[in-house]
Coordinates of C-alpha atoms in Angstrom, one line a residue:
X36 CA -12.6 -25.9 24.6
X37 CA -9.8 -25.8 22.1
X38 CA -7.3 -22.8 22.7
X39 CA -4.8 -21.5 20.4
X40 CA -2.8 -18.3 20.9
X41 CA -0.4 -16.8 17.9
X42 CA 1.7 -14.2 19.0
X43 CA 4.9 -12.1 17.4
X44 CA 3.1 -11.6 14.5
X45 CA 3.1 -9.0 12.1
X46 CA -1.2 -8.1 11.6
X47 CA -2.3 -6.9 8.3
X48 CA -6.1 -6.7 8.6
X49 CA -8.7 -2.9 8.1
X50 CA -6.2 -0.8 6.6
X51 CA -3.2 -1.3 9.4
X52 CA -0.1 -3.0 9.9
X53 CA 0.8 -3.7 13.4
X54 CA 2.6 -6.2 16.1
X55 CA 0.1 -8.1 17.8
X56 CA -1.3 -11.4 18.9
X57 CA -4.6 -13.5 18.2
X58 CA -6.3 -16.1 20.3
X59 CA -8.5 -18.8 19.2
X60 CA -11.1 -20.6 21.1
X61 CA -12.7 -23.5 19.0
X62 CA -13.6 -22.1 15.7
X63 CA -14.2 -18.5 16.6
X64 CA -11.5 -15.4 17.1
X65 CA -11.6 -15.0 20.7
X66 CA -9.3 -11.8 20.6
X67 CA -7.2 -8.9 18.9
X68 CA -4.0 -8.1 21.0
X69 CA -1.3 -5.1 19.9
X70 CA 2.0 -5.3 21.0
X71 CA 3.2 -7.9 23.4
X72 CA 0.4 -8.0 25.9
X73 CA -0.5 -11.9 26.6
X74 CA -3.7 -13.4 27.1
X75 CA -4.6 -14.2 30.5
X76 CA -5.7 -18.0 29.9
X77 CA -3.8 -21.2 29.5
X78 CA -4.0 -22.4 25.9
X79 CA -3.5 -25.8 24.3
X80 CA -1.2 -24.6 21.4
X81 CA 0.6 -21.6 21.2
X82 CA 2.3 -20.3 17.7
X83 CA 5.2 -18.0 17.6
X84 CA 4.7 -16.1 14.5
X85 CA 7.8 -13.9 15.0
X86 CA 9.1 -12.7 11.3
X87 CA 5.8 -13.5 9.4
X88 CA 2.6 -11.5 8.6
X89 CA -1.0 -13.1 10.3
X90 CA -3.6 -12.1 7.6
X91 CA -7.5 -12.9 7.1
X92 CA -7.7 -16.1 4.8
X93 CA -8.4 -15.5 1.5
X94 CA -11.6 -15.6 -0.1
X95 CA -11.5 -16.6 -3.8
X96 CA -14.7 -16.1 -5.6
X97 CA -13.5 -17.4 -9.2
X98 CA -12.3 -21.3 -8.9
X99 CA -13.7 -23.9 -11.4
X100 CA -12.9 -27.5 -9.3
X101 CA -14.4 -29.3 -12.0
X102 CA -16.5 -31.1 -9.5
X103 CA -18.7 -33.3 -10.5
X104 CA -17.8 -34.6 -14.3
X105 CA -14.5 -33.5 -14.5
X106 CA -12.8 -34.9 -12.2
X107 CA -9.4 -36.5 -13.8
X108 CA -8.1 -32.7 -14.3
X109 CA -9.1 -32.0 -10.4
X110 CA -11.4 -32.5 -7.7
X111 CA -12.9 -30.7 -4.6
X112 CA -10.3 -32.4 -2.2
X113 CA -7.0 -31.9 -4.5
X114 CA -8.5 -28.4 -5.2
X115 CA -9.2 -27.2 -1.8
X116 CA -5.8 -29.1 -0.4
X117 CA -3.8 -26.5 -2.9
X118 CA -6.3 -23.6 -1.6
X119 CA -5.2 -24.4 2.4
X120 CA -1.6 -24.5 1.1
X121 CA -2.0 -21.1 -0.8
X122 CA -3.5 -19.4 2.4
X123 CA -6.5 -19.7 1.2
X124 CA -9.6 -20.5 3.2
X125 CA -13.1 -20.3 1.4
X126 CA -13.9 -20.6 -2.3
X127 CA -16.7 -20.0 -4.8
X128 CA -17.0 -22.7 -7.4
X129 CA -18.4 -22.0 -10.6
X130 CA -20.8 -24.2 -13.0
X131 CA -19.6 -25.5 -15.9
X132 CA -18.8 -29.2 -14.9
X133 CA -20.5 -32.3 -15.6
X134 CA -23.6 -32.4 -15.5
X135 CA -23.7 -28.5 -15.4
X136 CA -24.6 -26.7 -12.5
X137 CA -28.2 -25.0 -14.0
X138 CA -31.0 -27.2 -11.8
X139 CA -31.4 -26.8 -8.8
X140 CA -30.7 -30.6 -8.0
X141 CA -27.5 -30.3 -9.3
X142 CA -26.9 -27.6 -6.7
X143 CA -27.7 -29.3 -4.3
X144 CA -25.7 -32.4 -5.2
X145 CA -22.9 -30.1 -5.3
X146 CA -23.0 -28.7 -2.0
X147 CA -23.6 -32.5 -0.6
X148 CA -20.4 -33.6 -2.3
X149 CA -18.7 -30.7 -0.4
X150 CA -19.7 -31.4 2.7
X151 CA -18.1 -34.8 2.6
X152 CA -14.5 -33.7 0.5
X153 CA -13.8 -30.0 1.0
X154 CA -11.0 -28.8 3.2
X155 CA -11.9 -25.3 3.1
X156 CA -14.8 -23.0 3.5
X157 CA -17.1 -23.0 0.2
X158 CA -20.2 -21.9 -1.9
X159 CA -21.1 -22.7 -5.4
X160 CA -22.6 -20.2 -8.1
X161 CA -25.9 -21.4 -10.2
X162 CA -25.7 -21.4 -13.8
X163 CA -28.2 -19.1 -15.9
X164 CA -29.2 -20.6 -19.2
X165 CA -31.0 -18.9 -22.3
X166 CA -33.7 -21.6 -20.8
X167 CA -33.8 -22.0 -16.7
X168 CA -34.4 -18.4 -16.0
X169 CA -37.4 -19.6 -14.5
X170 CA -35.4 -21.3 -11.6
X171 CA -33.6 -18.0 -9.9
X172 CA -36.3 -17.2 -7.6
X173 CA -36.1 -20.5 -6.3
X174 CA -32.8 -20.1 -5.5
X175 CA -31.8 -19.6 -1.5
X176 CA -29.8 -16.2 -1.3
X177 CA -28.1 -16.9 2.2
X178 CA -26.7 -20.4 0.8
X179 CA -25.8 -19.3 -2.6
X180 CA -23.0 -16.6 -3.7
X181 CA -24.2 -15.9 -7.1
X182 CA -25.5 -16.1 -10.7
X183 CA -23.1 -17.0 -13.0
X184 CA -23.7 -15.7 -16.7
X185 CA -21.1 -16.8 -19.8
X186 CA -21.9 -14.1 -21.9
X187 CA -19.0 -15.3 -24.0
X188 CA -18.3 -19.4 -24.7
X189 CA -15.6 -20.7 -22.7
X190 CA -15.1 -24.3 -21.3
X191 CA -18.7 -26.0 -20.9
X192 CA -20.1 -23.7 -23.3
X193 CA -22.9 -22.6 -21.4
X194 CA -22.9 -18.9 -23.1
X195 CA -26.2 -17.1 -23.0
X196 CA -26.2 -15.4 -26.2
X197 CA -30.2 -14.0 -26.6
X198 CA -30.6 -10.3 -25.1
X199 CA -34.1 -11.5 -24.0
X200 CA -32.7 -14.4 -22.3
X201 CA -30.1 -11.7 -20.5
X202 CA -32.7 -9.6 -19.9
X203 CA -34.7 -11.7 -17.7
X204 CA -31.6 -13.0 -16.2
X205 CA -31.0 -9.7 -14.8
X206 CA -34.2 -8.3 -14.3
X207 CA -35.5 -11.5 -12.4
X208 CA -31.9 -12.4 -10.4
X209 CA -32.5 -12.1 -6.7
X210 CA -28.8 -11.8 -5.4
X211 CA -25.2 -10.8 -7.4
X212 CA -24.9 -12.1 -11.1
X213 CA -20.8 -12.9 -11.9
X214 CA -20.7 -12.4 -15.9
X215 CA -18.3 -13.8 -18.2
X216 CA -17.8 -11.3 -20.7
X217 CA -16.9 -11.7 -24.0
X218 CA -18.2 -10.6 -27.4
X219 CA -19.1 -14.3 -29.2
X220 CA -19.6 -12.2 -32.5
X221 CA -16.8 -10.7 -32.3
X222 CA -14.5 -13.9 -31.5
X223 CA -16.2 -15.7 -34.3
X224 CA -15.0 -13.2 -36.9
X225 CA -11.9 -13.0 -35.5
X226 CA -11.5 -16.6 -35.5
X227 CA -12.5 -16.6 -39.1
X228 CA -10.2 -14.4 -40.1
X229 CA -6.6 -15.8 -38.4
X230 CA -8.3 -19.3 -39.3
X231 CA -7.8 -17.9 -43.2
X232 CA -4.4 -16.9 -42.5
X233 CA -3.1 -19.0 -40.8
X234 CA -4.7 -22.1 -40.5
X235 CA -6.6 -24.6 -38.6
X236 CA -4.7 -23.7 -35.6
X237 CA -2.9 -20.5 -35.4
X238 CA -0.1 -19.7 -33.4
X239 CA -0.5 -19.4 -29.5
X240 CA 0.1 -15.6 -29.9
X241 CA -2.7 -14.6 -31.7
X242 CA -4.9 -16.0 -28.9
X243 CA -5.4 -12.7 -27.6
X244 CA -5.9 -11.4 -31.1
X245 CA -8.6 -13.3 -31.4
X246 CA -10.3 -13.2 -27.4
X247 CA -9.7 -9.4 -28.5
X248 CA -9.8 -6.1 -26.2
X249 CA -12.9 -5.4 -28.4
X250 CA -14.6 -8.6 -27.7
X251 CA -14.1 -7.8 -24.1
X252 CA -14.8 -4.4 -24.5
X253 CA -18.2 -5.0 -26.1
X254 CA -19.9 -7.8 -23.6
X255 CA -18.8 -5.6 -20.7
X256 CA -20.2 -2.5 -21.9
X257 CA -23.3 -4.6 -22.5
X258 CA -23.8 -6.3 -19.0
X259 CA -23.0 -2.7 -17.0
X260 CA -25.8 -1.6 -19.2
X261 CA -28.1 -3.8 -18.4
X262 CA -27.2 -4.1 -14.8
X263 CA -27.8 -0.3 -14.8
X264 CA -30.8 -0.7 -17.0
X265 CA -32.5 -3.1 -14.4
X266 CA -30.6 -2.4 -11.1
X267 CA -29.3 -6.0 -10.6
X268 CA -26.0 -6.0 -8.7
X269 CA -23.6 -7.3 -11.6
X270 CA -20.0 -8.5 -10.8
X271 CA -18.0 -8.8 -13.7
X272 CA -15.3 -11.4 -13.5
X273 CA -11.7 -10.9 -14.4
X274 CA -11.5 -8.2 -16.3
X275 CA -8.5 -7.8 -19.0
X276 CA -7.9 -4.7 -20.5
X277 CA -7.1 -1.2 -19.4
X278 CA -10.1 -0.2 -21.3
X279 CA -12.6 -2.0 -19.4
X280 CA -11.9 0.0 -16.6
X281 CA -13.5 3.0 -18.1
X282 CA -16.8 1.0 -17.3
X283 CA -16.6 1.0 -13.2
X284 CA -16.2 3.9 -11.0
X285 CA -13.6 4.7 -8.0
X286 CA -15.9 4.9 -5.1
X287 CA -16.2 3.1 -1.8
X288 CA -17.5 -0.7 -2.4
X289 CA -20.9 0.2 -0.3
X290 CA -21.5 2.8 -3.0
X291 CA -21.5 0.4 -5.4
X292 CA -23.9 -2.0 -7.4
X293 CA -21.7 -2.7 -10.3
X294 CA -17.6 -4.0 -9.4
X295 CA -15.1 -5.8 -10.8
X296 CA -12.7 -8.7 -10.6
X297 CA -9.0 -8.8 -11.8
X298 CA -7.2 -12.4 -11.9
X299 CA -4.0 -13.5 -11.3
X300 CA -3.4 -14.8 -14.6
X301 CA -4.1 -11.1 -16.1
X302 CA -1.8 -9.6 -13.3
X303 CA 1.0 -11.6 -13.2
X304 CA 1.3 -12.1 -17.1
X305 CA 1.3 -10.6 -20.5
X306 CA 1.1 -11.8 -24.2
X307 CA 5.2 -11.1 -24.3
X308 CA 4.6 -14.7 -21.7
X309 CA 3.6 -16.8 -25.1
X310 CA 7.6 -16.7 -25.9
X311 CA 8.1 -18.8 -23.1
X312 CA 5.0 -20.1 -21.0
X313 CA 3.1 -21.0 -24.8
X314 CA -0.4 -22.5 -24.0
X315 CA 0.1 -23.1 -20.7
X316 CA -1.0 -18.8 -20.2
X317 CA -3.7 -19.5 -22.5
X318 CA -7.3 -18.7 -20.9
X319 CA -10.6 -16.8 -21.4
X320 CA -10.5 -14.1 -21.5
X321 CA -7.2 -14.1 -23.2
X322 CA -3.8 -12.6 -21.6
X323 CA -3.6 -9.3 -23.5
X324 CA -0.5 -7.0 -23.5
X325 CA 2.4 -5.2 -21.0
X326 CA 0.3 -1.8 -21.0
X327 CA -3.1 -3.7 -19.6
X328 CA -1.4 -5.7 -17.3
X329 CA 0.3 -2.6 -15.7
X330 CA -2.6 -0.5 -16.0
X331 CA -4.8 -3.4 -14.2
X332 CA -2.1 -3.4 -11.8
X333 CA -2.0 0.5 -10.8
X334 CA -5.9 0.3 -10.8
X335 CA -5.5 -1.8 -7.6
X336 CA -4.5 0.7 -5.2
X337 CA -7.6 2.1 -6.6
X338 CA -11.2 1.4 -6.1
X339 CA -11.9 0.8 -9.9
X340 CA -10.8 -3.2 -9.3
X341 CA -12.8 -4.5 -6.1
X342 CA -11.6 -8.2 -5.4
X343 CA -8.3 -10.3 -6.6
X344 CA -9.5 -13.9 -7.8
X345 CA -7.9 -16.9 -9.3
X346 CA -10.0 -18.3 -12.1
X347 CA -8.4 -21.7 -10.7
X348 CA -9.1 -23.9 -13.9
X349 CA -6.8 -27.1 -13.9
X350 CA -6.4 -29.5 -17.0
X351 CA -4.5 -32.1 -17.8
X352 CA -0.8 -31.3 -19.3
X353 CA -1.7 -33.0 -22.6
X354 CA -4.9 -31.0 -23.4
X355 CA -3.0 -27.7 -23.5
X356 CA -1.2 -28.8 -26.5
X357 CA -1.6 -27.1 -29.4
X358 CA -1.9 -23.1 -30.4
X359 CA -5.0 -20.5 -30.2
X360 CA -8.0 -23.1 -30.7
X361 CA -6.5 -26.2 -30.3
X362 CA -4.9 -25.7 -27.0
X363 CA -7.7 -25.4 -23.8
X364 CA -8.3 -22.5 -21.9
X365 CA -7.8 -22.5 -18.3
X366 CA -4.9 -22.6 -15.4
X367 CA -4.3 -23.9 -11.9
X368 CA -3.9 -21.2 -10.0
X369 CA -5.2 -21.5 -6.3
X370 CA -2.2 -22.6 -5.0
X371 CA -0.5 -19.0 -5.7
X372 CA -2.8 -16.0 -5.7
X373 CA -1.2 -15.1 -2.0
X374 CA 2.1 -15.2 -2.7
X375 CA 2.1 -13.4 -6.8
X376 CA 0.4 -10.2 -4.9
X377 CA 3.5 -10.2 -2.1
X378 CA 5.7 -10.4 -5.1
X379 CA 3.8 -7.2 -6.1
X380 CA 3.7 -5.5 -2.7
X381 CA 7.7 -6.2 -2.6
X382 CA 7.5 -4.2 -6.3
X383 CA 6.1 -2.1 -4.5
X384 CA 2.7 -1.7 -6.5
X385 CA 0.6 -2.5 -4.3
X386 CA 0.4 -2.1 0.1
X387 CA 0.0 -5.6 1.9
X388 CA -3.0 -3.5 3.6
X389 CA -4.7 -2.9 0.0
X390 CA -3.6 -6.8 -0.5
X391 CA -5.8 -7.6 2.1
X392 CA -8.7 -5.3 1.1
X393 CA -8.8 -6.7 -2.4
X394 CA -8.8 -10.5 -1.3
X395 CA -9.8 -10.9 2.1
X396 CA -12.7 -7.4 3.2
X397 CA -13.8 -6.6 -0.2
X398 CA -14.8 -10.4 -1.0
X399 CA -16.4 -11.0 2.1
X400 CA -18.3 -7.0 2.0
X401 CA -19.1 -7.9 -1.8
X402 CA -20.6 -11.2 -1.0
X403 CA -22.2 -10.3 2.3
X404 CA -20.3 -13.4 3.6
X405 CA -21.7 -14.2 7.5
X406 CA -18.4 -13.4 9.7
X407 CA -15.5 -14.2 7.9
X408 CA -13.1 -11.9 6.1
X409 CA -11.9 -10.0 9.2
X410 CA -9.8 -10.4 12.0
X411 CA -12.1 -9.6 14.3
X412 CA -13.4 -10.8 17.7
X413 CA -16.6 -13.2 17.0
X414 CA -15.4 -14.0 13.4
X415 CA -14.8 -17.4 12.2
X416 CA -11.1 -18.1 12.9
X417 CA -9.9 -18.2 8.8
X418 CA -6.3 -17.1 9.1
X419 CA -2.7 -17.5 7.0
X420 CA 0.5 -16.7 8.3
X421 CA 3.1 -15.7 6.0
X422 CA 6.8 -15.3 6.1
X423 CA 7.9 -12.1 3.8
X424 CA 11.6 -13.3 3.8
X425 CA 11.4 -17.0 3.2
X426 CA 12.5 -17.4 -0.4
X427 CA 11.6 -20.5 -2.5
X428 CA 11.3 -22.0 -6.1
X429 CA 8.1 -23.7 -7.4
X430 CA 8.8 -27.4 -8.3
X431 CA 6.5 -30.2 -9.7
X432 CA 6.4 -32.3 -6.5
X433 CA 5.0 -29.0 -4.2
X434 CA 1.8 -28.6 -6.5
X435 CA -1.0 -29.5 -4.9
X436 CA -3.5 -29.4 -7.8
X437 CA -4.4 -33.2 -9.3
X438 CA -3.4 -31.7 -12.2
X439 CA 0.6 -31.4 -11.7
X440 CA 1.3 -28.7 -13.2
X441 CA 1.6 -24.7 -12.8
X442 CA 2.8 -21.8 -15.2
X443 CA 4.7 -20.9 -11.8
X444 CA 6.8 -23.8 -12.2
X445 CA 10.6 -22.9 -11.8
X446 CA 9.4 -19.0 -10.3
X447 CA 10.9 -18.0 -7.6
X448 CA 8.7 -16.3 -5.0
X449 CA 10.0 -14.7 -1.7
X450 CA 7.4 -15.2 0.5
X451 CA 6.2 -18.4 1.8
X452 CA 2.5 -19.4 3.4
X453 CA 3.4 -21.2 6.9
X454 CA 0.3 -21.9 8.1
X455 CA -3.3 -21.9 7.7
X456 CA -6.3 -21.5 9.9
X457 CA -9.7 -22.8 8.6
X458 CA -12.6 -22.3 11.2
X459 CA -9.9 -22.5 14.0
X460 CA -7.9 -25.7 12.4
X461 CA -4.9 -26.1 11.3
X462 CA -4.7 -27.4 8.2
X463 CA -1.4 -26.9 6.0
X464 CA 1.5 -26.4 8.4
X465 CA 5.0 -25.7 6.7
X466 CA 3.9 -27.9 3.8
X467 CA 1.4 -30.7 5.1
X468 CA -2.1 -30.6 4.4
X469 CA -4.6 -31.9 6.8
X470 CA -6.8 -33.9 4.5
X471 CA -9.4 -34.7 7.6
X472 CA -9.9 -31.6 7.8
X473 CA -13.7 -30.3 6.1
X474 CA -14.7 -26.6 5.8
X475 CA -17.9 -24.9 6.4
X476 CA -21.0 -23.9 4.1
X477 CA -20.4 -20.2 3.4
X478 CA -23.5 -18.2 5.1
X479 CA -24.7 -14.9 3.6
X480 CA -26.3 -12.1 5.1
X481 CA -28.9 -11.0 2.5

């Protein structure tokens, strides 16, 4: 039996912060310890976590690997090697590679390929079609997190655009549909019009003039209708505008069958970014301004936004040249989610407890994820520690992504991820990943 024991640390994890130790035994946590009280057991590697936090891994539930098809922008080892060195542990992978995830043999193949390359913990969303509605009840709700519905064209262009096709979809889906929201009417005017104005190509500004706050507004008003309409348990995915937020409710997450998502891209910037980041902000839906940014930000000490994701979407350095339509949509991301919200808890927005709510409990609650999420006794031993006071800048040569690039580059963050725990491993210590390291199949209790 392997035996690890992590003591002096700082435990974030249900809403309190207190001193405390954790032991290991093989994959599992063996044991919850406050204040200095040592286990009574020898154990193979002890950790002294004095001057760090010891948190839950994270659980992101919005990461595009672009695994199969895709794979000189990233693939499910570089991708999950930058998620162990962000702290976090398990991922949902969404389905617009190559070929797209929408038959069930391409699910399959895509939780083969895992099981050979992934690092970390990981489950992959099926893609609904105007066409394969037929295959949902065929799907296998303790092996898969979700449905995932574009109901606005982004990268893959798999957007379901028929309200029959979307009616079925959420009438007929046996587990949580993740929707994409954004108007395609809408955008297509839009587009029409700044094309007229000013060209083929229009500056990278107007990107979020043209992904609009209506266009948003409009698709997600539509899917909480319909999700309301048939009862399905909708997720909508990162949500952009203070306005949206008028769709969800502040209630408990067990209360709930409709939540939302906020990303890091729309938490960490806003369109006054363009001056200086350019394309490399630009994604879908689009960064929109200061006020939505700061109003998603005060909405997550609330319980209007339910889980912090990454929308992790690498591409190569070259295709983001160009303004609002030439430029690709899309950012890597994974590596960073952990240490942008401490940058907000040092602000002062948020609580590192309500960090830990929004991207460790409420994932794995939301999900019905099989023992994970917790620091609990029993639970799958997923686990970052973090120093608070361990200031650093982001360079090209620590980005873990095959991509090589971030819109972090040159940011200076003041916390630092040490180490983390997948399934009782060690695999990133003070800047090495252990690439032999493979994750687990995420199980769900439905």
């Amino acid at each position: 039996m392997k035996r690890t024991w992590i003591y002096n640390a700082k435990i974030v994890n249900e809403g309190k912060c207190f001193q405390g130790s954790v032991t290991i035994e093989n994959d599992k946590i063996s044991n919850v310890y406050k204040g200095n009280t040592a286990p009574d057991a020898s154990y193979d590697c002890k950790i002294d976590a004095k001057g760090c936090y010891l948190l839950p891994g994270i659980i992101d539930d919005h990461v595009h690997f672009r695994d199969p098809g895709l794979t000189h922008k990233a693939d499910i080892t570089t991708e999950s090697a930058a998620a162990a060195a962000g702290g976090v542990t398990s991922f949902m992978d969404m389905p617009n590679c190559i070929p797209q995830t929408t038959t069930l043999e391409a699910l399959e193949n895509k939780f083969v390929n895992a099981a050979s390359k992934s690092i970390v913990n990981y489950s992959f969303y099926f893609g609904a079609t105007n066409n394969n509605t037929d295959l949902l009840k065929h799907l296998d709700n303790k092996k898969v997190c979700g449905i995932k519905v574009f109901m606005g064209a982004s990268t893959g262009n798999m957007l379901v655009d028929r309200i029959d096709s979307l009616k079925k979809i959420f009438s007929s889906a046996n587990m949580l549909i993740a929707a994409h929201c954004e108007d395609q009417n809408i955008i297509r005017e839009n587009t029409e019009f700044f094309k007229q104005k000013y060209g083929d190509d229009p500056d990278i500004f107007y990107h979020s003039h043209i992904r609009s706050e209506e266009a948003c507004w409009q698709s997600s008003a539509l899917a909480v209708r319909l999700a309301k309409e048939t009862d399905a348990r909708l997720h909508v995915l990162h949500i952009s505008t203070a306005r949206e937020l008028q769709l969800f409710e502040n209630k408990p997450l067990n209360e709930k069958r409709i939540t939302a998502e906020a990303c890091i891209s729309h938490l960490m910037f806003c369109e006054d970014d363009y001056q200086t980041l350019g394309s490399r902000i630009k994604c879908n839906p689009s960064i929109k301004t200061r006020k939505d940014r700061d109003i998603l930000r005060e909405a997550l000490t609330s319980n209007y936004i339910d889980v912090i994701g990454t929308d992790h979407a690498p591409h190569l350095l070259e295709e983001k040249t160009g303004g609002a339509l030439k430029a690709v949509s899309g950012m890597p991301s994974v590596q960073f989610p952990l240490v942008c919200m401490m940058e907000l808890a040092r602000e002062g927005i948020i609580t590192m407890p309500q960090l830990v709510q929004k991207m460790c409990h409420a994932p794995a609650k939301l999900f019905q994820i099989h023992k994970r999420g917790y620091i609990r006794p029993g639970y799958k031993a997923d686990l970052v520690l973090v120093s608070p006071e361990t200031p650093w800048t982001v360079t090209k040569d620590c980005i873990q992504s095959k991509c090589q690039w971030s819109p972090m580059e040159g940011k200076c963050f003041h916390s630092k991820v040490k180490k983390t725990f997948v399934n009782g491993n060690l695999v990133y210590d003070e800047g090495i990943v252990d690439y032999d390291n493979r994750g687990e199949m995420l199980v769900f209790e439905r």
